Amino acid sequence: MLDRIKRFIETQNMSASAFANAIGVQRSSVSHILSGRNKPSLDFILRLKNYYPDLNLDWLLFGKGPILSTKKTDVENSISEIDNDKKTFPAQKNESRDKDLFTKYAEFKEEILGENKTIGDDIQDEVLPQSAKRIKKIVLFFEDNSFEEYNPGK
């Protein structure tokens, strides 16, 4: 891959520092890659592909095919087909999109709970058990190591 990166820079008639500035990486990164000290990172390859969209990644990574790709990829073809479909067919009205939020909430509540049950019935029984316990004292501790006591019963 190192030789292919060098060859690509040569075909662009650029110096290593101009190439680094063009793709938006540090000059030292390109220097280290070209000297063989470091391998190109994914970020480096993505920046290279973003700046040179016609660069053939199969050639760069595996040495297969031409340096520059001239055909559209399958993904680009699929995207253009989807865009064409959107232009030719108007969007159909979605029934759930037309309902307001309160109608959706009521339907959702009925699906989950059923018709005869409400949300608060079960929760209130669990949260407020009947107990004879009462609060005797509340102590608050402050950051300056002082404290205050509260006696709610007095």
Short mmCIF file of N, CA and C in Angstrom, two decimals:
data_model
loop_
_atom_site.label_atom_id
_atom_site.label_comp_id
_atom_site.label_asym_id
_atom_site.label_seq_id
_atom_site.Cartn_x
_atom_site.Cartn_y
_atom_site.Cartn_z
N MET A 1 0.83 -1.19 0.00
CA MET A 1 0.00 0.00 0.00
C MET A 1 0.87 1.25 0.00
N LEU A 2 2.02 1.17 0.64
CA LEU A 2 2.94 2.30 0.70
C LEU A 2 3.34 2.76 -0.70
N ASP A 3 3.68 1.79 -1.57
CA ASP A 3 4.07 2.14 -2.94
C ASP A 3 2.91 2.78 -3.69
N ARG A 4 1.71 2.31 -3.45
CA ARG A 4 0.55 2.87 -4.16
C ARG A 4 0.25 4.30 -3.69
N ILE A 5 0.44 4.57 -2.40
CA ILE A 5 0.25 5.93 -1.91
C ILE A 5 1.29 6.86 -2.53
N LYS A 6 2.55 6.41 -2.58
CA LYS A 6 3.61 7.21 -3.22
C LYS A 6 3.27 7.47 -4.68
N ARG A 7 2.82 6.43 -5.36
CA ARG A 7 2.49 6.57 -6.78
C ARG A 7 1.33 7.54 -6.98
N PHE A 8 0.32 7.46 -6.10
CA PHE A 8 -0.81 8.37 -6.22
C PHE A 8 -0.38 9.82 -6.02
N ILE A 9 0.48 10.07 -5.03
CA ILE A 9 0.98 11.43 -4.79
C ILE A 9 1.73 11.93 -6.02
N GLU A 10 2.53 11.04 -6.64
CA GLU A 10 3.27 11.42 -7.85
C GLU A 10 2.32 11.75 -8.99
N THR A 11 1.25 10.97 -9.15
CA THR A 11 0.31 11.23 -10.25
C THR A 11 -0.44 12.55 -10.04
N GLN A 12 -0.54 13.00 -8.81
CA GLN A 12 -1.19 14.27 -8.53
C GLN A 12 -0.22 15.45 -8.64
N ASN A 13 1.06 15.15 -8.92
CA ASN A 13 2.11 16.18 -9.03
C ASN A 13 2.16 17.07 -7.79
N MET A 14 2.19 16.42 -6.62
CA MET A 14 2.20 17.15 -5.36
C MET A 14 3.39 16.71 -4.52
N SER A 15 3.84 17.60 -3.66
CA SER A 15 4.82 17.21 -2.66
C SER A 15 4.08 16.55 -1.50
N ALA A 16 4.82 15.91 -0.63
CA ALA A 16 4.20 15.24 0.52
C ALA A 16 3.50 16.25 1.42
N SER A 17 4.12 17.42 1.61
CA SER A 17 3.50 18.42 2.49
C SER A 17 2.25 19.02 1.85
N ALA A 18 2.26 19.25 0.54
CA ALA A 18 1.07 19.76 -0.14
C ALA A 18 -0.05 18.73 -0.10
N PHE A 19 0.31 17.46 -0.25
CA PHE A 19 -0.66 16.38 -0.17
C PHE A 19 -1.28 16.32 1.22
N ALA A 20 -0.45 16.45 2.26
CA ALA A 20 -0.95 16.43 3.64
C ALA A 20 -1.91 17.58 3.88
N ASN A 21 -1.55 18.76 3.41
CA ASN A 21 -2.44 19.93 3.56
C ASN A 21 -3.75 19.72 2.82
N ALA A 22 -3.68 19.11 1.64
CA ALA A 22 -4.87 18.92 0.81
C ALA A 22 -5.88 17.99 1.49
N ILE A 23 -5.41 16.89 2.05
CA ILE A 23 -6.35 15.93 2.65
C ILE A 23 -6.64 16.23 4.12
N GLY A 24 -5.92 17.20 4.69
CA GLY A 24 -6.22 17.64 6.05
C GLY A 24 -5.60 16.80 7.14
N VAL A 25 -4.39 16.30 6.90
CA VAL A 25 -3.67 15.57 7.95
C VAL A 25 -2.36 16.30 8.21
N GLN A 26 -1.70 15.95 9.30
CA GLN A 26 -0.43 16.58 9.62
C GLN A 26 0.65 16.11 8.65
N ARG A 27 1.58 16.99 8.38
CA ARG A 27 2.67 16.65 7.46
C ARG A 27 3.50 15.50 7.99
N SER A 28 3.67 15.48 9.30
CA SER A 28 4.47 14.40 9.89
C SER A 28 3.80 13.04 9.69
N SER A 29 2.48 13.01 9.68
CA SER A 29 1.77 11.75 9.45
C SER A 29 2.09 11.20 8.07
N VAL A 30 2.04 12.07 7.06
CA VAL A 30 2.35 11.63 5.70
C VAL A 30 3.81 11.21 5.61
N SER A 31 4.69 11.98 6.24
CA SER A 31 6.12 11.65 6.22
C SER A 31 6.37 10.28 6.85
N HIS A 32 5.73 10.00 7.96
CA HIS A 32 5.92 8.72 8.65
C HIS A 32 5.35 7.57 7.83
N ILE A 33 4.24 7.81 7.14
CA ILE A 33 3.66 6.76 6.30
C ILE A 33 4.56 6.49 5.11
N LEU A 34 5.06 7.55 4.47
CA LEU A 34 5.91 7.38 3.28
C LEU A 34 7.26 6.77 3.62
N SER A 35 7.75 6.99 4.84
CA SER A 35 9.04 6.40 5.23
C SER A 35 8.87 4.96 5.70
N GLY A 36 7.64 4.52 5.91
CA GLY A 36 7.40 3.16 6.36
C GLY A 36 7.36 3.02 7.87
N ARG A 37 7.54 4.11 8.59
CA ARG A 37 7.52 4.05 10.06
C ARG A 37 6.13 3.68 10.56
N ASN A 38 5.09 4.30 9.99
CA ASN A 38 3.70 4.03 10.38
C ASN A 38 2.92 3.50 9.20
N LYS A 39 1.89 2.73 9.51
CA LYS A 39 0.96 2.30 8.48
C LYS A 39 -0.17 3.32 8.40
N PRO A 40 -0.78 3.47 7.24
CA PRO A 40 -1.89 4.44 7.14
C PRO A 40 -3.08 4.00 7.99
N SER A 41 -3.63 4.94 8.73
CA SER A 41 -4.78 4.64 9.59
C SER A 41 -6.06 4.72 8.78
N LEU A 42 -7.13 4.25 9.37
CA LEU A 42 -8.44 4.33 8.72
C LEU A 42 -8.81 5.79 8.49
N ASP A 43 -8.52 6.65 9.45
CA ASP A 43 -8.80 8.08 9.31
C ASP A 43 -8.06 8.66 8.11
N PHE A 44 -6.80 8.27 7.94
CA PHE A 44 -6.00 8.75 6.80
C PHE A 44 -6.64 8.32 5.49
N ILE A 45 -7.03 7.06 5.40
CA ILE A 45 -7.62 6.54 4.16
C ILE A 45 -8.97 7.21 3.89
N LEU A 46 -9.77 7.42 4.93
CA LEU A 46 -11.06 8.09 4.75
C LEU A 46 -10.90 9.54 4.30
N ARG A 47 -9.92 10.23 4.87
CA ARG A 47 -9.66 11.61 4.44
C ARG A 47 -9.19 11.64 2.99
N LEU A 48 -8.36 10.68 2.64
CA LEU A 48 -7.87 10.58 1.26
C LEU A 48 -9.04 10.35 0.31
N LYS A 49 -9.93 9.44 0.67
CA LYS A 49 -11.09 9.14 -0.17
C LYS A 49 -12.06 10.31 -0.24
N ASN A 50 -12.23 11.03 0.87
CA ASN A 50 -13.13 12.19 0.87
C ASN A 50 -12.61 13.30 -0.03
N TYR A 51 -11.29 13.52 -0.02
CA TYR A 51 -10.72 14.59 -0.85
C TYR A 51 -10.62 14.17 -2.31
N TYR A 52 -10.36 12.89 -2.54
CA TYR A 52 -10.28 12.34 -3.90
C TYR A 52 -11.35 11.27 -4.07
N PRO A 53 -12.59 11.65 -4.31
CA PRO A 53 -13.67 10.66 -4.39
C PRO A 53 -13.53 9.68 -5.56
N ASP A 54 -12.76 10.06 -6.59
CA ASP A 54 -12.57 9.16 -7.73
C ASP A 54 -11.49 8.12 -7.49
N LEU A 55 -10.78 8.22 -6.38
CA LEU A 55 -9.72 7.25 -6.07
C LEU A 55 -10.35 5.88 -5.85
N ASN A 56 -9.81 4.89 -6.52
CA ASN A 56 -10.32 3.53 -6.43
C ASN A 56 -9.74 2.87 -5.18
N LEU A 57 -10.58 2.58 -4.20
CA LEU A 57 -10.09 1.98 -2.95
C LEU A 57 -9.58 0.56 -3.17
N ASP A 58 -10.14 -0.17 -4.14
CA ASP A 58 -9.61 -1.50 -4.43
C ASP A 58 -8.16 -1.41 -4.89
N TRP A 59 -7.87 -0.40 -5.69
CA TRP A 59 -6.48 -0.22 -6.13
C TRP A 59 -5.60 0.18 -4.96
N LEU A 60 -6.07 1.13 -4.14
CA LEU A 60 -5.26 1.62 -3.02
C LEU A 60 -4.98 0.52 -2.01
N LEU A 61 -6.00 -0.24 -1.65
CA LEU A 61 -5.84 -1.25 -0.60
C LEU A 61 -5.24 -2.56 -1.10
N PHE A 62 -5.67 -3.00 -2.30
CA PHE A 62 -5.29 -4.34 -2.77
C PHE A 62 -4.48 -4.35 -4.05
N GLY A 63 -4.35 -3.20 -4.72
CA GLY A 63 -3.61 -3.14 -5.97
C GLY A 63 -4.40 -3.67 -7.16
N LYS A 64 -5.72 -3.75 -7.04
CA LYS A 64 -6.56 -4.28 -8.12
C LYS A 64 -7.28 -3.14 -8.83
N GLY A 65 -7.30 -3.20 -10.15
CA GLY A 65 -8.04 -2.22 -10.93
C GLY A 65 -7.24 -0.97 -11.20
N PRO A 66 -7.88 0.01 -11.83
CA PRO A 66 -7.20 1.26 -12.16
C PRO A 66 -7.08 2.17 -10.93
N ILE A 67 -6.22 3.18 -11.02
CA ILE A 67 -6.04 4.12 -9.91
C ILE A 67 -7.33 4.88 -9.64
N LEU A 68 -7.94 5.37 -10.70
CA LEU A 68 -9.17 6.14 -10.55
C LEU A 68 -10.35 5.31 -11.03
N SER A 69 -11.43 5.32 -10.27
CA SER A 69 -12.62 4.60 -10.69
C SER A 69 -13.51 5.55 -11.49
N THR A 70 -14.05 5.04 -12.58
CA THR A 70 -14.88 5.88 -13.44
C THR A 70 -16.34 5.49 -13.38
N LYS A 71 -16.65 4.34 -12.81
CA LYS A 71 -18.05 3.90 -12.76
C LYS A 71 -18.64 4.20 -11.39
N LYS A 72 -19.96 4.29 -11.37
CA LYS A 72 -20.66 4.49 -10.11
C LYS A 72 -20.67 3.18 -9.32
N THR A 73 -20.61 3.31 -8.02
CA THR A 73 -20.69 2.12 -7.18
C THR A 73 -22.14 1.69 -7.04
N ASP A 74 -22.34 0.48 -6.55
CA ASP A 74 -23.70 -0.03 -6.35
C ASP A 74 -24.49 0.85 -5.39
N VAL A 75 -23.82 1.35 -4.36
CA VAL A 75 -24.49 2.20 -3.39
C VAL A 75 -24.96 3.49 -4.05
N GLU A 76 -24.09 4.11 -4.84
CA GLU A 76 -24.48 5.34 -5.52
C GLU A 76 -25.64 5.10 -6.47
N ASN A 77 -25.63 3.95 -7.18
CA ASN A 77 -26.73 3.62 -8.08
C ASN A 77 -28.03 3.44 -7.31
N SER A 78 -27.96 2.76 -6.17
CA SER A 78 -29.17 2.55 -5.35
C SER A 78 -29.72 3.88 -4.85
N ILE A 79 -28.84 4.76 -4.43
CA ILE A 79 -29.28 6.06 -3.93
C ILE A 79 -29.96 6.86 -5.03
N SER A 80 -29.38 6.84 -6.22
CA SER A 80 -29.99 7.59 -7.31
C SER A 80 -31.34 6.99 -7.70
N GLU A 81 -31.49 5.66 -7.62
CA GLU A 81 -32.78 5.03 -7.91
C GLU A 81 -33.83 5.45 -6.88
N ILE A 82 -33.45 5.50 -5.64
CA ILE A 82 -34.38 5.90 -4.58
C ILE A 82 -34.79 7.35 -4.78
N ASP A 83 -33.83 8.21 -5.12
CA ASP A 83 -34.16 9.61 -5.38
C ASP A 83 -35.13 9.74 -6.54
N ASN A 84 -34.93 8.96 -7.59
CA ASN A 84 -35.84 9.00 -8.74
C ASN A 84 -37.24 8.54 -8.35
N ASP A 85 -37.33 7.51 -7.51
CA ASP A 85 -38.63 7.02 -7.06
C ASP A 85 -39.37 8.09 -6.26
N LYS A 86 -38.65 8.82 -5.43
CA LYS A 86 -39.27 9.87 -4.63
C LYS A 86 -39.81 10.99 -5.51
N LYS A 87 -39.11 11.26 -6.60
CA LYS A 87 -39.54 12.35 -7.48
C LYS A 87 -40.77 11.96 -8.30
N THR A 88 -40.88 10.69 -8.69
CA THR A 88 -41.97 10.29 -9.57
C THR A 88 -43.24 9.93 -8.82
N PHE A 89 -43.15 9.44 -7.59
CA PHE A 89 -44.33 9.05 -6.84
C PHE A 89 -44.51 9.96 -5.64
N PRO A 90 -45.65 10.62 -5.54
CA PRO A 90 -45.87 11.47 -4.37
C PRO A 90 -46.04 10.60 -3.13
N ALA A 91 -45.65 11.14 -2.01
CA ALA A 91 -45.76 10.40 -0.76
C ALA A 91 -47.23 10.17 -0.42
N GLN A 92 -47.53 8.94 -0.04
CA GLN A 92 -48.90 8.63 0.35
C GLN A 92 -49.10 9.08 1.78
N LYS A 93 -50.34 9.46 2.07
CA LYS A 93 -50.62 9.90 3.43
C LYS A 93 -50.54 8.71 4.36
N ASN A 94 -49.86 8.89 5.43
CA ASN A 94 -49.74 7.85 6.44
C ASN A 94 -50.81 8.11 7.49
N GLU A 95 -51.65 7.12 7.73
CA GLU A 95 -52.78 7.30 8.64
C GLU A 95 -52.33 7.65 10.04
N SER A 96 -51.25 7.02 10.52
CA SER A 96 -50.80 7.29 11.87
C SER A 96 -50.17 8.67 11.97
N ARG A 97 -49.68 9.21 10.87
CA ARG A 97 -49.08 10.53 10.89
C ARG A 97 -50.15 11.61 11.09
N ASP A 98 -51.36 11.34 10.62
CA ASP A 98 -52.43 12.32 10.70
C ASP A 98 -53.05 12.40 12.09
N LYS A 99 -52.92 11.38 12.90
CA LYS A 99 -53.53 11.37 14.23
C LYS A 99 -52.73 12.28 15.16
N ASP A 100 -53.44 12.91 16.07
CA ASP A 100 -52.73 13.75 17.01
C ASP A 100 -52.13 12.91 18.13
N LEU A 101 -51.31 13.54 18.92
CA LEU A 101 -50.58 12.85 19.97
C LEU A 101 -51.50 12.25 21.02
N PHE A 102 -52.57 12.93 21.36
CA PHE A 102 -53.47 12.44 22.40
C PHE A 102 -54.23 11.19 21.96
N THR A 103 -54.59 11.13 20.69
CA THR A 103 -55.27 9.95 20.17
C THR A 103 -54.33 8.76 20.21
N LYS A 104 -53.09 8.98 19.81
CA LYS A 104 -52.11 7.90 19.83
C LYS A 104 -51.87 7.41 21.25
N TYR A 105 -51.81 8.36 22.21
CA TYR A 105 -51.57 7.99 23.60
C TYR A 105 -52.71 7.13 24.13
N ALA A 106 -53.94 7.53 23.83
CA ALA A 106 -55.11 6.78 24.32
C ALA A 106 -55.12 5.37 23.74
N GLU A 107 -54.81 5.23 22.45
CA GLU A 107 -54.77 3.90 21.84
C GLU A 107 -53.66 3.06 22.44
N PHE A 108 -52.51 3.68 22.67
CA PHE A 108 -51.38 2.95 23.24
C PHE A 108 -51.70 2.50 24.66
N LYS A 109 -52.34 3.37 25.43
CA LYS A 109 -52.70 3.05 26.81
C LYS A 109 -53.67 1.88 26.85
N GLU A 110 -54.64 1.86 25.93
CA GLU A 110 -55.60 0.76 25.90
C GLU A 110 -54.92 -0.55 25.53
N GLU A 111 -53.97 -0.50 24.61
CA GLU A 111 -53.26 -1.72 24.22
C GLU A 111 -52.48 -2.29 25.38
N ILE A 112 -51.83 -1.44 26.14
CA ILE A 112 -50.98 -1.89 27.23
C ILE A 112 -51.79 -2.31 28.45
N LEU A 113 -52.71 -1.47 28.87
CA LEU A 113 -53.38 -1.69 30.14
C LEU A 113 -54.73 -2.38 30.03
N GLY A 114 -55.35 -2.32 28.92
CA GLY A 114 -56.71 -2.83 28.81
C GLY A 114 -57.69 -1.71 29.11
N GLU A 115 -58.97 -1.99 29.00
CA GLU A 115 -59.97 -0.93 29.13
C GLU A 115 -60.29 -0.58 30.57
N ASN A 116 -60.25 -1.52 31.51
CA ASN A 116 -60.74 -1.28 32.86
C ASN A 116 -59.65 -0.90 33.86
N LYS A 117 -58.44 -0.78 33.44
CA LYS A 117 -57.35 -0.55 34.36
C LYS A 117 -56.76 0.85 34.14
N THR A 118 -56.32 1.50 35.18
CA THR A 118 -55.66 2.79 35.03
C THR A 118 -54.22 2.66 35.49
N ILE A 119 -53.43 3.62 35.11
CA ILE A 119 -52.00 3.54 35.40
C ILE A 119 -51.72 3.68 36.89
N GLY A 120 -52.37 4.59 37.57
CA GLY A 120 -52.03 4.92 38.95
C GLY A 120 -52.47 3.92 39.99
N ASP A 121 -53.41 3.03 39.71
CA ASP A 121 -53.94 2.13 40.73
C ASP A 121 -52.87 1.24 41.34
N ASP A 122 -52.12 0.54 40.52
CA ASP A 122 -51.10 -0.38 41.03
C ASP A 122 -49.95 0.37 41.69
N ILE A 123 -49.57 1.49 41.13
CA ILE A 123 -48.43 2.23 41.65
C ILE A 123 -48.72 2.77 43.04
N GLN A 124 -49.90 3.30 43.24
CA GLN A 124 -50.23 3.89 44.53
C GLN A 124 -50.22 2.84 45.63
N ASP A 125 -50.67 1.63 45.36
CA ASP A 125 -50.66 0.58 46.37
C ASP A 125 -49.24 0.21 46.77
N GLU A 126 -48.32 0.22 45.82
CA GLU A 126 -46.95 -0.18 46.12
C GLU A 126 -46.15 0.94 46.78
N VAL A 127 -46.37 2.17 46.37
CA VAL A 127 -45.58 3.29 46.87
C VAL A 127 -46.03 3.73 48.25
N LEU A 128 -47.31 3.70 48.51
CA LEU A 128 -47.83 4.19 49.78
C LEU A 128 -48.39 3.05 50.64
N PRO A 129 -47.54 2.16 51.10
CA PRO A 129 -48.07 1.13 51.98
C PRO A 129 -48.46 1.77 53.31
N GLN A 130 -49.48 1.24 53.90
CA GLN A 130 -49.93 1.82 55.17
C GLN A 130 -48.96 1.38 56.26
N SER A 131 -48.42 2.38 56.96
CA SER A 131 -47.41 2.11 57.96
C SER A 131 -47.61 3.05 59.14
N ALA A 132 -47.23 2.58 60.31
CA ALA A 132 -47.34 3.39 61.52
C ALA A 132 -46.04 4.13 61.80
N LYS A 133 -45.05 3.99 60.96
CA LYS A 133 -43.76 4.65 61.17
C LYS A 133 -43.88 6.13 60.88
N ARG A 134 -43.21 6.93 61.73
CA ARG A 134 -43.20 8.38 61.54
C ARG A 134 -41.74 8.86 61.65
N ILE A 135 -41.46 9.95 60.97
CA ILE A 135 -40.11 10.51 61.00
C ILE A 135 -39.88 11.18 62.35
N LYS A 136 -38.76 10.85 62.97
CA LYS A 136 -38.44 11.40 64.27
C LYS A 136 -37.48 12.57 64.14
N LYS A 137 -36.43 12.43 63.30
CA LYS A 137 -35.41 13.47 63.20
C LYS A 137 -34.78 13.44 61.81
N ILE A 138 -34.47 14.64 61.27
CA ILE A 138 -33.75 14.77 60.00
C ILE A 138 -32.48 15.56 60.30
N VAL A 139 -31.33 15.02 59.88
CA VAL A 139 -30.05 15.69 60.10
C VAL A 139 -29.46 16.03 58.74
N LEU A 140 -29.10 17.32 58.55
CA LEU A 140 -28.46 17.79 57.32
C LEU A 140 -27.01 18.09 57.62
N PHE A 141 -26.09 17.55 56.82
CA PHE A 141 -24.67 17.80 56.97
C PHE A 141 -24.21 18.72 55.84
N PHE A 142 -23.48 19.79 56.18
CA PHE A 142 -23.02 20.77 55.21
C PHE A 142 -21.54 20.57 54.91
N GLU A 143 -21.06 21.18 53.82
CA GLU A 143 -19.67 21.02 53.39
C GLU A 143 -18.68 21.59 54.41
N ASP A 144 -19.08 22.58 55.20
CA ASP A 144 -18.17 23.16 56.18
C ASP A 144 -18.18 22.36 57.50
N ASN A 145 -18.63 21.12 57.43
CA ASN A 145 -18.68 20.19 58.56
C ASN A 145 -19.65 20.62 59.66
N SER A 146 -20.56 21.50 59.36
CA SER A 146 -21.61 21.83 60.32
C SER A 146 -22.85 21.01 59.98
N PHE A 147 -23.82 21.01 60.88
CA PHE A 147 -25.04 20.25 60.64
C PHE A 147 -26.21 20.93 61.32
N GLU A 148 -27.41 20.56 60.87
CA GLU A 148 -28.64 21.05 61.49
C GLU A 148 -29.57 19.87 61.69
N GLU A 149 -30.29 19.91 62.80
CA GLU A 149 -31.26 18.86 63.09
C GLU A 149 -32.66 19.44 62.99
N TYR A 150 -33.54 18.68 62.39
CA TYR A 150 -34.95 19.06 62.31
C TYR A 150 -35.77 17.96 62.97
N ASN A 151 -36.69 18.37 63.80
CA ASN A 151 -37.60 17.45 64.46
C ASN A 151 -39.01 17.78 64.00
N PRO A 152 -39.53 17.08 62.99
CA PRO A 152 -40.84 17.42 62.44
C PRO A 152 -41.98 17.24 63.43
N GLY A 153 -41.83 16.41 64.42
CA GLY A 153 -42.91 16.16 65.37
C GLY A 153 -43.06 17.26 66.41
N LYS A 154 -42.09 18.15 66.55
CA LYS A 154 -42.13 19.17 67.61
C LYS A 154 -42.57 20.49 67.11
#
